[in-house]
XYZ file of N, CA and C in Angstrom:
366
model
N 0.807 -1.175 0.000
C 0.000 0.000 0.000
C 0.864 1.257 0.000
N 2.348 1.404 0.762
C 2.829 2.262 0.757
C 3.433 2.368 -0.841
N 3.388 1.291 -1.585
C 4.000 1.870 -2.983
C 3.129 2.486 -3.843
N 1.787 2.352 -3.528
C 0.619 2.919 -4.111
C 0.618 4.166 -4.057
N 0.904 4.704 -2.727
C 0.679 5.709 -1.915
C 2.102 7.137 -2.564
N 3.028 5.882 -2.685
C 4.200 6.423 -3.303
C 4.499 6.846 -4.821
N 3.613 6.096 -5.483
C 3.745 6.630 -7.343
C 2.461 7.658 -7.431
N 1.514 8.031 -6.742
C 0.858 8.946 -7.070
C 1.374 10.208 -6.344
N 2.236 10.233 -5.508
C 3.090 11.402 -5.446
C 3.892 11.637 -5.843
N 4.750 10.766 -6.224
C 6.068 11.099 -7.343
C 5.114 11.480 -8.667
N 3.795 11.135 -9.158
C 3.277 11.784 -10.480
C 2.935 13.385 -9.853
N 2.214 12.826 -8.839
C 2.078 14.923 -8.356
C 2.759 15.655 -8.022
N 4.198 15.213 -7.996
C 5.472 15.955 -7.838
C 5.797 16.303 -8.795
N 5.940 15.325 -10.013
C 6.579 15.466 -11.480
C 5.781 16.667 -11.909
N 4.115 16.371 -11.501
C 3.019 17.337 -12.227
C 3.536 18.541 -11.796
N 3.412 18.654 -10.754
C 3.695 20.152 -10.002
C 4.926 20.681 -10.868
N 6.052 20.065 -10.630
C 7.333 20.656 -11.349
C 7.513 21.230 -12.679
N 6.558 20.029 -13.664
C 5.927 20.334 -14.997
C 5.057 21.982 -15.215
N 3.870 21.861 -14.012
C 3.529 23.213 -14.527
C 4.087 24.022 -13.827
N 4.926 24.406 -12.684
C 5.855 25.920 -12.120
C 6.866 25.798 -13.350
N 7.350 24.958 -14.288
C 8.464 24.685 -15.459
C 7.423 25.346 -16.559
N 6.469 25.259 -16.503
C 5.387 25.907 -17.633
C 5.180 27.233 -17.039
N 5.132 27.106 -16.469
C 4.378 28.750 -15.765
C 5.067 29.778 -15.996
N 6.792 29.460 -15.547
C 8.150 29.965 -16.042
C 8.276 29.945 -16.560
N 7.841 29.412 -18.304
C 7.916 29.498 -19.528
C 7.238 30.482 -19.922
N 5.891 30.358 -19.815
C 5.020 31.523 -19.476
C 4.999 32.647 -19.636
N 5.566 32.639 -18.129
C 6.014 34.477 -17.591
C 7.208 34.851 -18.894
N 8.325 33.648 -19.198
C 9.569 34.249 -19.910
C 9.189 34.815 -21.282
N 7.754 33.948 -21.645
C 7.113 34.374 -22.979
C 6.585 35.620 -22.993
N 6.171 35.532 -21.596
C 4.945 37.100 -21.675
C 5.811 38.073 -21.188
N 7.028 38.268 -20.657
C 7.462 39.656 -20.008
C 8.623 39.843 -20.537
N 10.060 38.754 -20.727
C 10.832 39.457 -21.230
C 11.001 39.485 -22.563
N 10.342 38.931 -23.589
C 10.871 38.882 -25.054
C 9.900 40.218 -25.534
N 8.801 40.615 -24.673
C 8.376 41.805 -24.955
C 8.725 43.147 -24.433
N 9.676 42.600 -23.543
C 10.562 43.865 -23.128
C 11.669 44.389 -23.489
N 11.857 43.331 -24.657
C 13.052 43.408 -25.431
C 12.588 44.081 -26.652
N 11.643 43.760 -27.059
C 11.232 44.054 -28.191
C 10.674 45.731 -28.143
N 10.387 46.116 -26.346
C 10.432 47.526 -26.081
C 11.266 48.324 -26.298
N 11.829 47.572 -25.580
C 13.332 48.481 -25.547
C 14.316 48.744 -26.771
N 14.053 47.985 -27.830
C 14.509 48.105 -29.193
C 13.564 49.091 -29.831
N 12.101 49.200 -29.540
C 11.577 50.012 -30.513
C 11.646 51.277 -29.801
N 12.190 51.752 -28.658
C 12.027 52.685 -27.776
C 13.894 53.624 -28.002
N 14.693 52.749 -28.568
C 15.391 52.889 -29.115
C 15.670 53.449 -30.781
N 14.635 52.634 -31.317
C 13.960 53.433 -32.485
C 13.547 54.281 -32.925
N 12.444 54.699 -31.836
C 11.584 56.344 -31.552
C 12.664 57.275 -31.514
N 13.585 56.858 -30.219
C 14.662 58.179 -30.045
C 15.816 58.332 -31.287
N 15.729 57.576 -31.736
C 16.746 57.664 -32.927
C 16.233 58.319 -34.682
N 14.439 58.069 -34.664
C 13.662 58.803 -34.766
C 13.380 60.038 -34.865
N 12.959 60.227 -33.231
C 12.682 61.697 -33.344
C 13.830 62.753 -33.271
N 15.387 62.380 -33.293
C 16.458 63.180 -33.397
C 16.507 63.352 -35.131
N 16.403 62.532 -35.540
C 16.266 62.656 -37.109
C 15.052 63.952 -37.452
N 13.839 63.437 -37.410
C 13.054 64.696 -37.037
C 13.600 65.621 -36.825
N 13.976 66.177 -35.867
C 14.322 67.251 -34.845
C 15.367 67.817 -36.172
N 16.426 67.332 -36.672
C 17.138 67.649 -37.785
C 16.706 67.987 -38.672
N 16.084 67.067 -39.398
C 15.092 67.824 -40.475
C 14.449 69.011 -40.075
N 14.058 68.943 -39.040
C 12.670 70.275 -38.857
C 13.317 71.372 -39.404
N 14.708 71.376 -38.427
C 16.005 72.218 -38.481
C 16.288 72.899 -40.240
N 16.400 71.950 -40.400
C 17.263 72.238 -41.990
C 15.685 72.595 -42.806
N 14.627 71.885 -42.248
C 13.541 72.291 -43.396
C 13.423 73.833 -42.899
N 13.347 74.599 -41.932
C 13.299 76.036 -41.290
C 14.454 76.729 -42.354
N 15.708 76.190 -42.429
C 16.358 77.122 -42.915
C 16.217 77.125 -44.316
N 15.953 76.247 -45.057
C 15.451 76.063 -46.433
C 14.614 77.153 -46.580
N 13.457 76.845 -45.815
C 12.470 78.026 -46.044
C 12.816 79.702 -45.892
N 13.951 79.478 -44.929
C 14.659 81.255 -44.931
C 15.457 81.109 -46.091
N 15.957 80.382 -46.388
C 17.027 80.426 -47.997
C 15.365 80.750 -48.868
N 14.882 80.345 -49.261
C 13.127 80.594 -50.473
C 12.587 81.479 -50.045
N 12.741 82.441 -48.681
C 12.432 83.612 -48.694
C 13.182 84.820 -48.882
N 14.392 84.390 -48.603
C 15.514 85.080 -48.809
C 15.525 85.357 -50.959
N 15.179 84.176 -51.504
C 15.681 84.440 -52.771
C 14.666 85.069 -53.545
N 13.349 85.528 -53.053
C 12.603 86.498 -53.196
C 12.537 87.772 -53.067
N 13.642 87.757 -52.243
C 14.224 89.588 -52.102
C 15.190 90.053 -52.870
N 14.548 90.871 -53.806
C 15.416 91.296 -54.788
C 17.114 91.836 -54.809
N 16.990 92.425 -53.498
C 18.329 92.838 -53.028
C 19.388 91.873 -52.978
N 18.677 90.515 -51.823
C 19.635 89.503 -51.625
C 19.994 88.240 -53.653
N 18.866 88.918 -54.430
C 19.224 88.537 -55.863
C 20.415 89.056 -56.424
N 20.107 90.290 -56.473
C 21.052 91.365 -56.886
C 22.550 90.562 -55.933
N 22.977 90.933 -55.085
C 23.781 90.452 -54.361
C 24.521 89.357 -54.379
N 23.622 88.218 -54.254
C 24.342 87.013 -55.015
C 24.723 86.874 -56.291
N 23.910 87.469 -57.369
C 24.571 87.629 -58.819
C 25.357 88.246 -59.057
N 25.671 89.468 -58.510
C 27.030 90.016 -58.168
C 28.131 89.338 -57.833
N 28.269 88.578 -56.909
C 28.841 87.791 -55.921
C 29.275 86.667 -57.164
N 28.398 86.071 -57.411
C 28.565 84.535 -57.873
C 28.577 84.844 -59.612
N 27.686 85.475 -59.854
C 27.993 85.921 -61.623
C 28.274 86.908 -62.305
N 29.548 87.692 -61.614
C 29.719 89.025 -62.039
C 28.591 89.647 -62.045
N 27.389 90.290 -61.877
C 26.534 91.163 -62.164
C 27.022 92.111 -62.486
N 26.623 92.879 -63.723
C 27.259 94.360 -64.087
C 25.809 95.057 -64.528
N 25.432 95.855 -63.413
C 24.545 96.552 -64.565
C 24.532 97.728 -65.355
N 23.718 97.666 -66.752
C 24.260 99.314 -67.521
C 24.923 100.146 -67.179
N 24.621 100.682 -65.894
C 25.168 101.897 -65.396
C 26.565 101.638 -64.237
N 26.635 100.820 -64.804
C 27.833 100.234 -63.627
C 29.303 100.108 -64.364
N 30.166 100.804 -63.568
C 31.460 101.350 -64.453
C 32.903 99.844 -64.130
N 32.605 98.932 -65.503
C 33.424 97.866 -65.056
C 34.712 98.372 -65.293
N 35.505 97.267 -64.502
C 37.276 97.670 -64.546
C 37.790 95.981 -64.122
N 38.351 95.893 -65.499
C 39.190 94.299 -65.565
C 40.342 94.525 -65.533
N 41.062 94.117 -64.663
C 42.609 94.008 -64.679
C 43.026 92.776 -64.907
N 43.707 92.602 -66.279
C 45.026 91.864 -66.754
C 45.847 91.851 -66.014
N 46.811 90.455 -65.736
C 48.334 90.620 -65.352
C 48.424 89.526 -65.285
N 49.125 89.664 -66.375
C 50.170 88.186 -66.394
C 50.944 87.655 -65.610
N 50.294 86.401 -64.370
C 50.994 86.118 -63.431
C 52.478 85.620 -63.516
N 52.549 85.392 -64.442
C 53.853 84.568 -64.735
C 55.017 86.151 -64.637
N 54.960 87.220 -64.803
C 55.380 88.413 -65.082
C 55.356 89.012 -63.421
N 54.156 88.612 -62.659
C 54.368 89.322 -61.569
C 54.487 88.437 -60.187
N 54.679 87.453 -60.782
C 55.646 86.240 -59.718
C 56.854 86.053 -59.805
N 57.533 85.956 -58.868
C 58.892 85.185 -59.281
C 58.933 84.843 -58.020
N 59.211 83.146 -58.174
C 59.512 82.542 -57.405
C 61.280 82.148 -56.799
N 60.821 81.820 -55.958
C 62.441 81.292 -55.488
C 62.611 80.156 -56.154
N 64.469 79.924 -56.344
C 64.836 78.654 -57.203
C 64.771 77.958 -55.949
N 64.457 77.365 -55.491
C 64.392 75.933 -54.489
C 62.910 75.689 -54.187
N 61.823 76.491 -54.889
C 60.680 76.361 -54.466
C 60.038 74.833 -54.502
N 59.646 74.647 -53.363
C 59.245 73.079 -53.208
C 57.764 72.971 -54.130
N 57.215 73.629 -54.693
C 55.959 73.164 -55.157
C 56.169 72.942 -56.617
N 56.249 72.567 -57.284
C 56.299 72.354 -59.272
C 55.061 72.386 -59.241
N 54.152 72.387 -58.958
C 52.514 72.618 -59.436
C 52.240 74.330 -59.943
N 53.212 74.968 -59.199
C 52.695 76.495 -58.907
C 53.757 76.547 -60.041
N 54.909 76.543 -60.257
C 55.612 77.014 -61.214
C 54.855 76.541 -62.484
N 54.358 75.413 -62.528
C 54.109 75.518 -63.993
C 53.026 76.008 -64.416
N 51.979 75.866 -63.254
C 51.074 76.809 -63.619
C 51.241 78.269 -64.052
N 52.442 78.835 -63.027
C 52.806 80.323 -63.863
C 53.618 80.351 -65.411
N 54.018 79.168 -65.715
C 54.941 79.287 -66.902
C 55.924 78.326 -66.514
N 57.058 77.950 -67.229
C 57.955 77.412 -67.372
C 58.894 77.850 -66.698
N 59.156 79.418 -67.140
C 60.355 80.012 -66.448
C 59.841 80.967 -64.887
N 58.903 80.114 -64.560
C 58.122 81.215 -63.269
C 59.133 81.789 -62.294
């Protein structure tokens, strides 16, 4: 009788162990693989919204550059600047000079790029 007594507790031992071994499976299913999966997308967001935050940035100044190139002045200005602007009434003055004529380099000069760019005999 005591061996009777004895295999239905070694099964309700095994049982027991089986489901706290399930239960712990469980919990490992339900809390940390979704806390991982938080913490990666929470990692995401912030990496995210710094991108954002950049753009916003650069889209703001875009929009001051497209308002800026509506003002005739800052037109004028840059075409000046960047494409000679000359207008009618504007008294041009080009100066020539033949660099090769108003360089002279030293004979030991370490660069040969610059001499030959001025000439041969720079």
């Amino acid at each position: 009788m005591t061996r009777r007594r004895r295999q239905p507790r070694r099964a309700l031992l095994l049982l027991s162990a089986l489901v706290v071994v399930a239960a712990a499976l469980v919990l490992l299913l339900a809390f940390v693989f979704p806390t991982q999966q938080y913490l990666e997308q929470r990692d995401r967001i912030d990496a995210s919204e710094q991108l954002l935050d950049r753009l916003r940035t650069e889209s703001g100044y875009m929009a001051e550059r497209v308002a800026a190139a509506h003002d005739p002045v800052v037109v004028e200005r840059t075409a000046r600047a960047r494409l000679s602007l000359v207008r009618p009434d504007d008294t041009l003055y080009q100066l020539s000079v033949d660099p090769a004529s108003s360089v002279r380099l030293p004979p030991d000069w370490p660069l040969p790029g610059v001499r030959h760019l001025l000439g041969a005999d720079g």
